[in-house]
Short mmCIF file of C-alpha atoms in Angstrom, two decimals:
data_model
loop_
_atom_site.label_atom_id
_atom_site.label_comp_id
_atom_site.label_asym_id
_atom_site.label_seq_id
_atom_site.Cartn_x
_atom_site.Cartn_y
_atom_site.Cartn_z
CA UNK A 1 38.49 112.65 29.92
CA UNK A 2 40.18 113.30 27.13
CA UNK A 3 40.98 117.10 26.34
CA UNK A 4 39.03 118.16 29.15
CA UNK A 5 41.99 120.92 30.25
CA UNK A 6 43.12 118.79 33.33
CA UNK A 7 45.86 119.70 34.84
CA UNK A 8 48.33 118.84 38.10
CA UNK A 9 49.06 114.54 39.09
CA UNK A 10 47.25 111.87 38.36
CA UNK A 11 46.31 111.11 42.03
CA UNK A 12 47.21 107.69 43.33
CA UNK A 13 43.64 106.99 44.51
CA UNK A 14 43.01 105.64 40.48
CA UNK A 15 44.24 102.43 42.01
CA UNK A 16 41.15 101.93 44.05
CA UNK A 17 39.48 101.98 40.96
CA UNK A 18 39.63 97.91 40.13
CA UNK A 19 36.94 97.46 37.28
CA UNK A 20 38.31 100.53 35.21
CA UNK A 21 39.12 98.82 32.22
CA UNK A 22 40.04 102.31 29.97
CA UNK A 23 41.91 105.43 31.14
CA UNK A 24 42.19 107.93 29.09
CA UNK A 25 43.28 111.61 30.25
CA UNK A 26 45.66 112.53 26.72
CA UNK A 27 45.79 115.95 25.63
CA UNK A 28 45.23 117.40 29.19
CA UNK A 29 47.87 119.26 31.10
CA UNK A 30 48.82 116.42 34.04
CA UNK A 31 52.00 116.54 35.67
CA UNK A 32 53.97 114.79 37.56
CA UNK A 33 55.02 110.90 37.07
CA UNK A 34 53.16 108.33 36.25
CA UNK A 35 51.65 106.45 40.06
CA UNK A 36 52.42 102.97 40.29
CA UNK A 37 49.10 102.60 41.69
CA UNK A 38 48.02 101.64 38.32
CA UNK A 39 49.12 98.33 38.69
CA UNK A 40 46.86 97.67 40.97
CA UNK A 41 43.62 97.92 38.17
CA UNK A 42 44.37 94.42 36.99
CA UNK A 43 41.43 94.83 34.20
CA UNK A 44 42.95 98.05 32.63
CA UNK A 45 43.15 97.27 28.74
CA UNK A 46 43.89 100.54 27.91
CA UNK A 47 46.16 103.38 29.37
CA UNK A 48 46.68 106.66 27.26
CA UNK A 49 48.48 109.65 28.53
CA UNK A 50 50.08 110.91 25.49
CA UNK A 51 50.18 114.68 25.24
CA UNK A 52 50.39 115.91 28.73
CA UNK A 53 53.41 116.57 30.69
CA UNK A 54 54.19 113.62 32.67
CA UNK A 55 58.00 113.01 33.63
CA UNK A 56 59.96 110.52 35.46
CA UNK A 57 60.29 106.92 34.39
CA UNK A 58 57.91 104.54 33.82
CA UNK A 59 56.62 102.66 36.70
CA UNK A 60 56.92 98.55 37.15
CA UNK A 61 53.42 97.49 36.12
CA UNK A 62 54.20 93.85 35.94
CA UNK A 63 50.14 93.30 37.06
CA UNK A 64 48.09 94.31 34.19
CA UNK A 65 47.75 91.48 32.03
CA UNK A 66 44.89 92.62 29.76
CA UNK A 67 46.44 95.79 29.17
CA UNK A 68 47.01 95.89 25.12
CA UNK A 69 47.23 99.89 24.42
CA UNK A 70 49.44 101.57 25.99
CA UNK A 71 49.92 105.35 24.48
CA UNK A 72 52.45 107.51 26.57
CA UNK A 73 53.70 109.45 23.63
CA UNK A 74 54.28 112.77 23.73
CA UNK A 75 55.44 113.50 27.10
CA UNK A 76 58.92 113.91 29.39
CA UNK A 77 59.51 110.59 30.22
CA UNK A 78 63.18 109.92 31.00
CA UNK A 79 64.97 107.04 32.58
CA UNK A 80 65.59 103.08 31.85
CA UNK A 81 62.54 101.57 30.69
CA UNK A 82 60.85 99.06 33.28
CA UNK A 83 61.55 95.31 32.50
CA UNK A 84 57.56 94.83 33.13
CA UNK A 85 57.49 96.87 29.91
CA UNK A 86 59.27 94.26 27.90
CA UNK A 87 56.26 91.68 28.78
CA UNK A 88 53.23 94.52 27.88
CA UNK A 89 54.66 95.39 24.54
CA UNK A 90 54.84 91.73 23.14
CA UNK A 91 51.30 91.38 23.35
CA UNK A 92 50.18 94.78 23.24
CA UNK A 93 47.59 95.84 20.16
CA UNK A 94 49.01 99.41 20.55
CA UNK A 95 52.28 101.02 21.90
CA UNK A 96 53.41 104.43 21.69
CA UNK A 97 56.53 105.53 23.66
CA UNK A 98 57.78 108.43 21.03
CA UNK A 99 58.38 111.88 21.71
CA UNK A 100 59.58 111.75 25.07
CA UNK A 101 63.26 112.59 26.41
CA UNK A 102 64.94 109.35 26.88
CA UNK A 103 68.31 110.81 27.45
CA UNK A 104 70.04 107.78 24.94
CA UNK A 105 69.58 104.89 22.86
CA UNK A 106 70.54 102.86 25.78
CA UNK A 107 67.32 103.77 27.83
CA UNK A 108 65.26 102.20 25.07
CA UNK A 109 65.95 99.12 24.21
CA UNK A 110 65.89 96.82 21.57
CA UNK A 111 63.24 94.99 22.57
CA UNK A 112 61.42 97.95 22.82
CA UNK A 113 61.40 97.95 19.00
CA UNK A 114 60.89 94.27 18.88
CA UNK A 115 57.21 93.15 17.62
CA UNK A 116 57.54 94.10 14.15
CA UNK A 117 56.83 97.73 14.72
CA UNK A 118 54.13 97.66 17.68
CA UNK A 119 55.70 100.01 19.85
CA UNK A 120 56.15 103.38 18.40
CA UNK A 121 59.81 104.60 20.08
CA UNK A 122 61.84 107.21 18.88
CA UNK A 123 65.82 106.86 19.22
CA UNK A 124 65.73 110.96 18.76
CA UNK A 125 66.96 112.62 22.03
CA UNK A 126 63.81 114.46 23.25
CA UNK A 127 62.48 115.55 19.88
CA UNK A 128 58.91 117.53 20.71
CA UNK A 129 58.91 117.57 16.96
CA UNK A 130 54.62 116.28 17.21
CA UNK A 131 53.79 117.25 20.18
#
């Protein structure tokens, strides 16, 4: 449901959904953090949720091993990133973490870079600068 002007949480009841294989809600208006419900749909390739307003950190999601897209660009994402994380982006197709307010360097790693430029990360302090 992409651009469909959603808006408020993404409710945790998307974990009961366990053959959803794409979610896709960018370019909405959804709030709140991310659930960590989502690591219960263990056949979830894809997860994009760029250009919304989702905050908080990024949950553990150390269950989804066919997820290779994951496209959370473009939000207000703070915090550490989840060690899980390090795992999805070495085999991930697609991975977009830019444009978010990672307060320093230090909450994204270098193996957040690592892949030879899969994962899309800024090292800007919460530049909105495409969103």
């Amino acid at each position: 449901v992409d651009n469909a002007q959603l808006e408020g949480a993404l409710p945790t009841q998307l974990g009961r959904l366990s053959l959803l294989t794409h979610l896709d809600v960018s370019h909405n208006a959804i709030t709140g953090q991310i659930p960590t419900e989502l690591d219960f749909i263990t056949s979830l390739q894809k997860i994009v949720l760029e250009f919304n307003d989702l905050n908080g950190s990024i949950p553990e999601l150390p269950h989804l091993a066919a997820l290779n897209s994951l496209q959370l660009g473009c939000n207000k994402l703070t915090s550490p990133l989840p060690l899980s994380l390090r795992t999805i982006i070495a085999r991930a197709f697609e991975c977009d973490l830019s444009y978010n307010q990672f307060a320093t360097d230090a909450h994204l790693p270098e193996w957040a870079f690592a892949g030879h430029g899969k994962c899309k990360a800024d090292r800007a302090r919460g530049t909105k600068g495409r969103c």
